[in-house]
Coordinates of N, CA and C in Angstrom, one line a residue:
Chain A
X168 N -4.2 -5.5 -47.9 CA -5.2 -5.0 -48.2 C -5.1 -3.8 -49.2
X169 N -6.3 -3.9 -49.8 CA -6.8 -2.5 -50.8 C -6.6 -1.7 -50.5
X170 N -6.4 -1.4 -51.4 CA -6.1 1.0 -51.3 C -5.6 1.2 -52.5
X171 N -6.7 3.0 -52.5 CA -6.6 3.5 -53.6 C -5.1 4.2 -53.9
X172 N -4.7 4.0 -55.2 CA -4.0 5.0 -55.0 C -3.7 6.3 -55.8
X173 N -2.9 7.0 -56.3 CA -2.7 8.4 -57.3 C -1.7 8.3 -57.0
X174 N -1.1 9.1 -58.5 CA -0.8 9.5 -59.7 C -0.9 11.0 -60.4
X175 N 0.3 11.9 -60.1 CA 2.1 12.0 -59.4 C 1.6 12.3 -57.9
X176 N 1.9 12.2 -57.2 CA 2.7 13.0 -55.8 C 2.2 13.6 -55.7
X177 N 3.4 14.4 -56.8 CA 4.1 16.5 -56.2 C 3.7 16.5 -58.1
X178 N 2.5 17.7 -58.3 CA 3.0 18.2 -59.3 C 3.0 19.8 -59.8
X179 N 3.9 20.4 -60.7 CA 4.1 21.9 -60.7 C 4.0 21.9 -61.7
X180 N 3.1 23.0 -61.3 CA 2.9 22.9 -63.3 C 3.0 24.7 -63.8
X181 N 2.6 25.4 -64.3 CA 2.9 26.9 -65.2 C 1.2 26.8 -65.5
X182 N 0.9 28.7 -64.7 CA -0.6 28.5 -64.7 C -0.6 28.7 -66.2
X183 N -2.4 27.9 -66.4 CA -2.9 28.4 -68.1 C -3.0 27.1 -68.8
X184 N -2.0 26.0 -67.5 CA -1.8 24.8 -67.8 C -2.3 22.9 -68.5
X185 N -2.4 23.1 -68.9 CA -4.2 21.3 -68.7 C -2.6 20.4 -68.0
X186 N -4.1 20.2 -67.2 CA -3.3 18.7 -66.2 C -3.7 17.9 -65.8
X187 N -3.7 16.5 -65.6 CA -4.7 15.7 -65.7 C -3.7 14.9 -64.3
X188 N -4.7 14.7 -62.9 CA -4.6 14.0 -62.1 C -5.7 12.3 -62.0
X189 N -4.6 11.5 -62.2 CA -4.2 10.0 -61.7 C -4.9 9.1 -60.6
X190 N -5.8 8.2 -61.1 CA -6.0 7.5 -60.0 C -6.8 6.2 -60.2
X191 N -6.7 5.5 -59.0 CA -6.9 4.1 -59.6 C -8.4 3.0 -57.9
X192 N -8.6 4.1 -58.7 CA -10.1 3.3 -57.1 C -9.3 2.0 -56.6
X193 N -10.2 1.5 -55.8 CA -10.6 -0.4 -55.4 C -11.1 -1.0 -55.9
X194 N -11.1 -2.2 -56.8 CA -11.7 -2.6 -58.0 C -12.3 -3.0 -58.6
X195 N -13.9 -3.1 -57.0 CA -14.7 -4.2 -56.9 C -15.4 -2.6 -56.3
X196 N -14.9 -1.7 -56.2 CA -15.9 -0.6 -55.5 C -16.4 -0.1 -56.9
X197 N -18.1 0.7 -56.4 CA -19.0 1.3 -58.1 C -19.0 3.2 -57.6
X198 N -18.7 3.6 -56.4 CA -18.6 5.4 -55.8 C -17.4 6.0 -56.5
X199 N -17.2 7.5 -56.7 CA -15.9 8.1 -56.4 C -15.6 8.8 -56.9
X200 N -14.9 9.5 -55.7 CA -14.6 10.6 -55.3 C -14.1 11.3 -56.1
X201 N -14.2 13.3 -56.4 CA -12.9 14.0 -55.7 C -13.4 14.7 -54.9
X202 N -11.9 15.2 -54.1 CA -11.7 15.8 -53.0 C -10.8 16.8 -53.9
X203 N -11.2 18.0 -52.9 CA -9.5 19.2 -52.4 C -9.8 19.6 -50.8
X204 N -8.3 20.1 -50.9 CA -7.5 20.8 -49.4 C -6.8 22.0 -50.3
X205 N -7.4 23.4 -49.4 CA -6.5 24.3 -50.1 C -5.9 24.5 -48.4
X206 N -3.8 24.9 -49.3 CA -3.5 24.8 -47.6 C -3.7 25.3 -46.5
X207 N -4.5 24.6 -45.5 CA -4.7 25.3 -44.2 C -6.1 25.1 -43.8
X208 N -6.8 25.0 -45.0 CA -8.4 25.2 -44.9 C -8.8 22.9 -45.1
X209 N -10.0 23.2 -45.3 CA -11.3 21.9 -45.0 C -11.4 21.8 -45.9
X210 N -10.9 19.8 -46.3 CA -11.5 19.3 -47.4 C -13.6 19.2 -48.0
X211 N -12.5 19.7 -49.1 CA -13.6 20.2 -49.6 C -14.3 19.4 -50.9
X212 N -15.6 18.6 -51.2 CA -16.1 18.7 -52.3 C -16.3 18.6 -53.7
X213 N -15.4 17.6 -55.1 CA -16.2 18.5 -55.6 C -16.9 17.8 -56.3
X214 N -16.4 16.1 -56.6 CA -17.6 15.7 -58.0 C -17.5 14.5 -57.5
X215 N -18.9 13.6 -58.1 CA -19.1 12.0 -58.2 C -19.7 11.4 -59.2
X216 N -19.5 10.1 -58.6 CA -19.4 9.7 -60.0 C -19.7 7.8 -60.0
X217 N -21.0 8.0 -61.1 CA -21.2 7.0 -60.1 C -21.5 5.8 -62.5
X218 N -21.6 4.9 -61.8 CA -21.9 4.1 -63.5 C -22.2 4.7 -64.5
X219 N -20.3 5.6 -64.8 CA -20.2 6.1 -65.9 C -20.2 7.6 -66.1
X220 N -21.4 7.8 -65.1 CA -21.5 9.3 -65.3 C -21.5 10.3 -64.0
X221 N -21.1 11.7 -64.2 CA -20.7 12.8 -62.3 C -22.3 12.1 -62.1
X222 N -22.2 11.6 -60.5 CA -23.2 11.9 -60.2 C -23.8 13.1 -59.0
X223 N -23.2 13.9 -58.5 CA -23.0 15.3 -58.3 C -22.0 15.8 -58.3
X224 N -21.9 17.1 -58.3 CA -21.0 18.0 -58.4 C -21.3 19.0 -57.5
X225 N -19.6 20.3 -56.9 CA -19.5 21.4 -56.8 C -20.2 22.2 -57.1
X226 N -20.5 24.1 -57.3 CA -20.3 24.9 -57.7 C -18.4 24.9 -58.0
X227 N -17.6 24.4 -57.0 CA -16.2 24.2 -57.4 C -16.4 23.9 -58.8
X228 N -16.6 22.6 -59.2 CA -16.5 21.9 -60.7 C -16.6 22.7 -62.0
X229 N -16.1 24.1 -62.1 CA -17.1 24.4 -63.2 C -16.2 23.9 -64.8
X230 N -16.4 24.5 -65.8 CA -15.9 23.6 -67.1 C -14.7 22.9 -66.9
X231 N -14.2 24.5 -66.1 CA -12.6 23.7 -66.5 C -12.4 22.2 -66.4
X232 N -13.4 21.3 -65.5 CA -12.5 19.9 -64.5 C -13.4 19.7 -65.7
X233 N -12.9 17.7 -65.5 CA -13.7 17.0 -65.9 C -12.6 15.8 -65.6
X234 N -13.5 14.8 -65.8 CA -13.4 13.5 -65.4 C -13.7 12.6 -65.8
X235 N -13.2 12.0 -66.4 CA -13.3 9.9 -66.5 C -13.1 9.5 -66.5
X236 N -13.7 8.0 -66.7 CA -13.3 6.6 -66.4 C -12.6 5.9 -67.7
X237 N -11.3 5.9 -67.8 CA -11.3 5.8 -70.0 C -11.1 4.2 -70.0
X238 N -10.8 3.5 -69.0 CA -10.6 1.9 -68.7 C -10.8 1.9 -67.7
X239 N -11.4 0.5 -67.4 CA -11.8 -1.0 -66.2 C -11.0 -0.4 -64.8
X240 N -9.7 0.5 -65.0 CA -9.4 0.9 -63.5 C -9.0 2.1 -62.8
X241 N -9.1 2.5 -64.3 CA -7.6 4.8 -64.2 C -9.5 5.3 -63.2
X242 N -8.8 6.1 -62.7 CA -10.9 7.2 -63.0 C -9.7 8.3 -62.6
X243 N -9.6 9.8 -63.8 CA -8.6 10.8 -63.9 C -10.1 12.5 -63.3
X244 N -8.9 13.0 -63.1 CA -9.5 14.5 -63.4 C -8.8 15.1 -63.2
X245 N -9.1 16.4 -64.5 CA -8.7 17.2 -65.4 C -8.6 18.5 -65.8
X246 N -8.0 19.1 -65.2 CA -7.9 20.4 -65.3 C -7.8 21.0 -66.3
X247 N -7.7 22.0 -67.4 CA -8.1 21.9 -68.7 C -7.1 23.5 -69.2
X248 N -7.3 24.2 -67.9 CA -6.4 25.7 -68.0 C -5.9 26.4 -66.6
X249 N -5.1 25.2 -65.7 CA -5.0 25.7 -64.6 C -4.7 27.3 -63.9
X250 N -4.6 27.1 -62.8 CA -5.1 29.2 -62.8 C -4.3 28.7 -61.5
X251 N -4.0 29.7 -60.5 CA -3.0 29.9 -59.7 C -4.2 29.5 -57.7
X252 N -5.7 29.6 -57.9 CA -6.4 29.1 -57.4 C -6.5 27.8 -56.8
X253 N -5.7 27.2 -58.1 CA -6.3 25.6 -58.0 C -4.1 25.1 -57.5
X254 N -4.1 25.7 -57.0 CA -3.2 24.3 -55.7 C -3.7 24.4 -55.6
X255 N -3.4 22.7 -54.8 CA -4.6 22.6 -53.6 C -3.7 21.3 -53.8
X256 N -4.1 20.4 -52.3 CA -4.3 18.8 -52.6 C -5.4 18.4 -52.7
X257 N -5.3 17.6 -53.4 CA -6.9 16.7 -53.8 C -6.4 15.5 -54.1
X258 N -7.3 14.9 -53.6 CA -7.8 13.5 -52.7 C -9.2 13.0 -54.2
X259 N -8.2 11.0 -53.4 CA -9.7 10.6 -55.2 C -10.3 9.6 -53.9
X260 N -11.3 9.3 -54.5 CA -11.9 8.6 -53.4 C -12.9 7.1 -53.7
X261 N -12.6 5.9 -52.9 CA -14.4 5.3 -53.5 C -14.3 4.6 -52.7
X262 N -15.8 4.3 -53.2 CA -16.8 3.2 -51.5 C -17.7 2.3 -53.0
X263 N -17.8 1.0 -52.0 CA -18.1 -0.3 -52.4 C -19.6 -0.6 -51.6
X264 N -19.2 -0.4 -50.2 CA -20.6 -0.5 -49.3 C -21.4 0.6 -48.1
X265 N -20.7 1.6 -48.7 CA -20.8 3.2 -47.9 C -19.6 4.2 -47.5
X266 N -18.4 2.5 -46.8 CA -17.3 3.8 -46.6 C -16.6 4.4 -47.0
X267 N -15.8 5.8 -47.6 CA -15.4 6.0 -48.7 C -13.4 5.7 -47.9
X268 N -12.8 5.7 -49.4 CA -11.1 4.8 -48.3 C -11.0 6.2 -49.7
X269 N -9.9 7.0 -49.2 CA -9.2 7.3 -50.0 C -7.9 7.8 -50.1
X270 N -6.9 7.7 -50.8 CA -5.8 7.9 -51.6 C -5.1 8.9 -51.0
X271 N -3.6 8.7 -51.1 CA -3.2 9.5 -50.6 C -3.1 10.8 -51.2
X272 N -3.5 11.3 -51.8 CA -3.4 12.9 -52.3 C -2.5 12.8 -53.6
X273 N -3.1 14.2 -54.2 CA -1.7 15.0 -55.2 C -1.6 15.5 -54.7
X274 N -0.7 16.8 -54.8 CA -0.1 17.8 -54.0 C 0.4 18.9 -55.8
X275 N -1.6 19.8 -56.0 CA -0.5 20.1 -57.5 C -0.4 21.8 -57.3
X276 N 0.8 22.2 -57.7 CA 0.7 23.6 -57.3 C 1.3 24.1 -58.6
X277 N 0.2 24.9 -58.8 CA 0.7 26.9 -60.0 C 1.4 27.3 -59.7
X278 N 2.3 27.3 -60.4 CA 3.6 29.0 -60.9 C 2.7 29.7 -62.1
Chain B
X972 N -26.7 22.2 -47.7 CA -25.9 20.7 -46.9 C -25.9 21.1 -45.7
X973 N -25.8 19.6 -45.1 CA -25.0 20.1 -44.1 C -24.3 20.3 -43.5
X974 N -24.4 21.1 -42.2 CA -23.0 21.6 -41.6 C -22.6 20.6 -39.8
X975 N -21.6 20.9 -40.2 CA -20.7 19.9 -40.0 C -19.6 20.7 -38.9
X976 N -19.5 20.6 -37.5 CA -18.6 21.6 -36.6 C -18.1 21.0 -35.6
X977 N -16.5 20.5 -35.4 CA -15.7 20.4 -35.0 C -15.1 20.4 -33.8
X978 N -15.6 20.5 -32.3 CA -14.9 21.1 -31.7 C -13.7 19.9 -30.4
X979 N -12.2 21.1 -29.8 CA -12.2 22.2 -30.2 C -11.2 22.6 -31.7
X980 N -11.1 22.8 -32.1 CA -9.9 24.4 -32.5 C -9.1 23.0 -32.5
X981 N -8.4 23.6 -31.5 CA -7.1 23.1 -31.0 C -6.8 22.4 -29.4
X982 N -6.3 21.5 -29.8 CA -5.8 21.3 -28.2 C -4.3 20.3 -27.8
X983 N -4.3 21.2 -27.5 CA -2.3 20.7 -26.5 C -2.3 19.3 -25.4
X984 N -2.1 19.2 -25.8 CA -1.9 17.4 -24.7 C -0.6 17.5 -24.5
X985 N -0.5 16.8 -23.8 CA 1.3 16.4 -23.2 C 0.7 14.8 -23.2
X986 N 2.0 14.5 -23.3 CA 2.0 12.5 -23.5 C 0.9 11.7 -22.2
X987 N 0.3 11.4 -23.0 CA -0.2 10.3 -21.7 C -1.3 10.9 -21.2
X988 N -1.5 11.6 -21.6 CA -2.8 12.1 -21.8 C -3.8 11.6 -22.6
X989 N -4.9 11.9 -22.1 CA -6.2 11.7 -22.3 C -7.3 13.1 -23.3
X990 N -8.3 13.0 -24.1 CA -8.8 13.9 -25.0 C -9.8 13.2 -25.5
X991 N -10.8 14.4 -25.5 CA -12.5 13.8 -26.3 C -12.2 15.4 -27.0
X992 N -12.7 14.4 -29.0 CA -12.8 16.0 -30.2 C -14.4 15.5 -30.4
X993 N -15.0 16.6 -30.5 CA -16.2 16.4 -30.8 C -16.8 17.0 -32.2
X994 N -17.9 16.4 -32.6 CA -18.5 16.2 -34.4 C -20.3 16.5 -34.3
X995 N -20.2 17.8 -34.5 CA -21.7 18.1 -34.2 C -22.0 18.2 -36.1
X996 N -23.5 18.0 -35.9 CA -24.3 18.0 -37.5 C -25.7 18.8 -37.4
X997 N -25.4 18.8 -38.7 CA -26.9 20.0 -38.8 C -28.0 18.9 -39.2
X998 N -27.8 17.8 -39.5 CA -28.7 16.9 -40.0 C -28.7 15.6 -39.8
X999 N -30.8 14.3 -40.3 CA -29.4 12.8 -40.3 C -28.6 12.8 -41.7
X1000 N -27.7 11.6 -41.0 CA -26.4 11.6 -41.9 C -27.2 10.1 -42.0
X1001 N -26.4 9.6 -42.8 CA -26.1 7.1 -42.5 C -24.6 6.8 -43.4
X1002 N -23.5 8.6 -43.2 CA -22.4 7.9 -43.5 C -21.4 9.1 -42.1
X1003 N -20.3 8.4 -41.7 CA -20.3 9.4 -40.7 C -18.8 8.7 -40.7
X1004 N -17.0 9.0 -40.9 CA -15.5 8.5 -41.0 C -15.0 9.8 -39.7
X1005 N -14.1 10.0 -39.5 CA -12.9 9.9 -38.3 C -11.9 9.6 -39.3
X1006 N -11.2 11.7 -40.0 CA -9.9 11.1 -40.8 C -8.4 11.2 -39.1
X1007 N -7.2 11.1 -39.3 CA -6.8 12.4 -39.2 C -5.8 12.4 -40.6
X1008 N -5.3 13.7 -40.0 CA -4.4 13.9 -41.9 C -2.9 13.8 -40.6
X1009 N -1.5 13.7 -42.3 CA -0.5 13.2 -40.4 C 0.1 14.3 -41.7
X1010 N 2.1 14.8 -41.4 CA 2.2 15.6 -41.5 C 2.5 15.6 -43.3
X1011 N 2.2 14.8 -43.7 CA 2.2 14.3 -45.0 C 0.9 14.7 -46.4
X1012 N 0.5 14.5 -45.1 CA -1.1 15.0 -46.0 C -1.7 14.8 -46.2
X1013 N -1.4 12.5 -45.7 CA -2.2 12.1 -46.3 C -3.5 12.0 -45.1
X1014 N -5.0 11.3 -45.8 CA -5.8 11.3 -44.8 C -5.8 9.9 -44.1
X1015 N -5.7 9.4 -43.1 CA -5.5 8.4 -43.2 C -6.8 7.7 -42.4
X1016 N -7.8 7.3 -42.3 CA -9.2 6.8 -42.5 C -9.1 6.2 -40.7
X1017 N -10.3 6.8 -39.6 CA -10.1 6.1 -38.4 C -10.7 5.1 -38.2
X1018 N -12.1 5.6 -38.0 CA -13.3 5.2 -38.4 C -14.5 5.1 -39.1
X1019 N -15.3 4.7 -39.4 CA -16.7 3.8 -40.5 C -17.7 4.6 -39.4
X1020 N -18.3 5.1 -38.9 CA -19.3 5.3 -37.7 C -20.5 5.7 -37.5
X1021 N -21.3 5.9 -38.6 CA -22.6 6.3 -39.2 C -23.6 5.8 -37.1
X1022 N -22.7 4.9 -37.1 CA -24.1 5.3 -35.5 C -22.7 4.1 -34.2
X1023 N -22.8 4.5 -33.7 CA -22.6 2.9 -32.4 C -21.6 3.4 -32.1
X1024 N -20.3 1.9 -31.7 CA -19.6 2.5 -31.3 C -18.2 1.1 -31.4
X1025 N -17.0 2.0 -31.1 CA -16.0 1.7 -32.0 C -15.0 1.1 -31.1
X1026 N -13.6 0.4 -31.2 CA -12.8 0.8 -30.9 C -11.7 0.1 -31.3
X1027 N -10.3 1.6 -31.5 CA -8.9 -0.3 -32.1 C -8.2 1.0 -32.0
X1028 N -7.2 -0.1 -30.4 CA -6.2 0.5 -29.9 C -6.6 1.1 -28.9
X1029 N -6.0 2.3 -29.2 CA -5.9 3.9 -28.4 C -6.9 4.2 -28.6
X1030 N -7.6 3.7 -29.3 CA -8.4 5.1 -29.6 C -10.1 4.3 -29.8
X1031 N -11.5 5.4 -29.5 CA -13.5 4.6 -30.1 C -13.3 5.6 -30.4
X1032 N -14.6 5.1 -31.1 CA -15.7 6.5 -30.7 C -17.0 6.6 -31.2
X1033 N -17.7 7.0 -30.5 CA -19.1 6.5 -30.7 C -20.1 8.3 -31.8
X1034 N -20.9 7.1 -32.3 CA -22.2 8.7 -33.1 C -23.1 7.9 -32.0
X1035 N -24.1 9.3 -32.1 CA -24.7 9.6 -32.1 C -26.3 9.6 -32.8
X1036 N -26.6 8.8 -33.8 CA -27.1 9.6 -34.4 C -28.1 11.1 -35.0
X1037 N -29.3 9.7 -33.7 CA -30.2 10.1 -33.4 C -30.4 11.9 -32.2
X1038 N -29.3 12.4 -32.3 CA -29.1 13.7 -30.6 C -27.6 13.9 -31.6
X1039 N -27.6 14.1 -33.2 CA -26.5 14.6 -33.9 C -24.6 15.3 -33.7
X1040 N -24.2 13.7 -33.2 CA -23.4 14.1 -32.0 C -22.7 12.9 -32.8
X1041 N -21.2 13.0 -32.5 CA -20.3 12.4 -33.2 C -18.8 12.6 -32.0
X1042 N -17.8 11.5 -31.2 CA -16.9 11.8 -30.2 C -16.0 10.7 -30.6
X1043 N -14.7 11.2 -30.6 CA -13.2 10.2 -30.8 C -12.7 10.6 -29.6
X1044 N -12.4 9.7 -29.3 CA -11.5 9.4 -28.2 C -10.6 8.9 -28.7
X1045 N -8.6 9.9 -27.5 CA -7.8 9.3 -27.8 C -7.1 9.9 -26.1
X1046 N -6.8 8.0 -25.9 CA -6.6 7.6 -24.4 C -5.2 7.5 -24.9
X1047 N -4.4 7.6 -24.0 CA -2.3 8.0 -23.7 C -1.7 8.4 -24.1
X1048 N -2.4 9.2 -24.9 CA -1.9 10.2 -26.1 C -0.3 10.0 -26.0
X1049 N 0.6 9.6 -28.2 CA 1.5 9.7 -27.9 C 1.6 11.0 -28.8
X1050 N 3.4 11.5 -29.0 CA 2.9 11.7 -29.8 C 3.1 12.1 -31.6
X1051 N 2.5 10.6 -32.2 CA 2.4 10.8 -33.9 C 0.4 10.8 -33.2
X1052 N 0.1 11.0 -32.6 CA -1.4 11.0 -31.9 C -1.3 12.3 -33.0
X1053 N 0.2 13.6 -32.7 CA -0.2 15.0 -33.3 C -1.1 15.0 -35.1
X1054 N -0.8 15.5 -35.8 CA -1.6 15.9 -36.4 C -3.2 17.2 -36.4
X1055 N -4.0 16.6 -38.0 CA -5.6 17.1 -37.6 C -6.6 16.0 -37.7
X1056 N -7.7 16.2 -36.7 CA -8.7 15.2 -37.2 C -9.6 16.1 -37.1
X1057 N -9.9 14.5 -38.3 CA -11.9 15.4 -39.4 C -13.0 14.8 -39.3
X1058 N -13.8 15.1 -38.8 CA -15.1 14.6 -39.2 C -16.2 15.1 -40.6
X1059 N -16.2 14.0 -41.0 CA -17.1 14.1 -42.4 C -18.5 13.0 -42.4
X1060 N -19.5 13.8 -43.1 CA -20.6 13.6 -42.4 C -21.4 13.3 -44.2
X1061 N -22.1 12.7 -44.4 CA -22.7 12.0 -45.3 C -23.9 11.8 -45.4
X1062 N -24.8 12.6 -46.5 CA -26.5 12.8 -46.3 C -27.0 11.1 -45.9
X1063 N -26.5 10.4 -47.8 CA -27.0 8.9 -47.8 C -25.7 8.1 -47.6
X1064 N -25.9 7.3 -47.8 CA -25.0 6.2 -47.5 C -23.9 6.4 -49.5
X1065 N -24.1 6.9 -50.2 CA -22.8 7.0 -50.9 C -22.9 8.2 -51.4
X1066 N -23.0 9.2 -50.7 CA -23.3 10.1 -51.8 C -22.0 10.8 -51.0
X1067 N -21.3 12.9 -51.0 CA -20.6 13.5 -51.0 C -20.3 13.4 -49.6
X1068 N -18.6 13.8 -48.8 CA -18.9 13.8 -47.4 C -18.5 15.5 -47.3
X1069 N -19.9 16.1 -46.3 CA -19.2 16.9 -45.7 C -18.1 17.6 -44.9
X1070 N -17.0 18.2 -45.7 CA -16.5 17.6 -43.9 C -15.8 19.3 -42.8
X1071 N -15.8 18.2 -41.8 CA -15.7 19.9 -41.1 C -14.3 20.3 -41.1
X1072 N -14.7 21.5 -39.8 CA -13.1 22.6 -40.5 C -11.6 21.1 -39.4
X1073 N -11.9 20.8 -39.0 CA -10.5 19.6 -38.5 C -10.8 20.7 -36.7
X1074 N -9.6 19.3 -36.4 CA -9.8 19.2 -34.9 C -7.9 19.4 -34.4
X1075 N -6.6 20.0 -35.1 CA -5.6 20.4 -34.7 C -5.3 19.9 -32.9
X1076 N -4.2 19.4 -33.5 CA -3.8 18.4 -31.7 C -2.8 18.2 -32.0
X1077 N -1.7 18.5 -30.7 CA 0.0 18.2 -31.0 C 0.3 17.7 -30.0
X1078 N 1.2 16.7 -29.9 CA 0.7 16.2 -28.3 C 2.8 16.2 -28.0
X1079 N 2.9 16.7 -26.4 CA 3.5 17.3 -26.3 C 4.3 15.8 -25.4
X1080 N 6.1 15.8 -26.0 CA 6.6 15.3 -25.1 C 6.6 15.1 -24.3

């Protein structure tokens, strides 16, 4: 069964460093999403992406964040200068006909 | 945005018991999913159920879209059912999800 994959599973970085989180969505899906979950809290929407552009973003998704689909298979989330409060689990999701399929997540720890 | 409320916030069950989790939402939705977050933090998709009733083994779900709620039933609970259950809704089929705060379920042997 096709699934969404994410790498790395865990990333530790120093405050101020750039990180890139990678996702491989399900191959025939057209809609892509990033969500995050701070420890102990609910899952929050960051950004959605369709037809090679951002379709919607939340107030969390400020100028420090960017997304890209550099080729036909990868979907990336970049955080330019990480802050302590960026520590969270980041989930990628993709959708073809409405149902969203989530990846296993990347746990980002900013020290 | 859409408000999503889940109840109860916490649930302790003895193994073998049945339970019902509820998700209320404030507006019409075209997408609703139930997830189980396992101890490793992964979101396991249980049901895609914008309307109607579905069953998968000991789990079933019902969404009454016109009355803006969804129910998740767990029957004959097992210790592996422990974890947080999230309801997520979206206004349109491909739109962003708004997640509820979750129900923390603990099943004791």
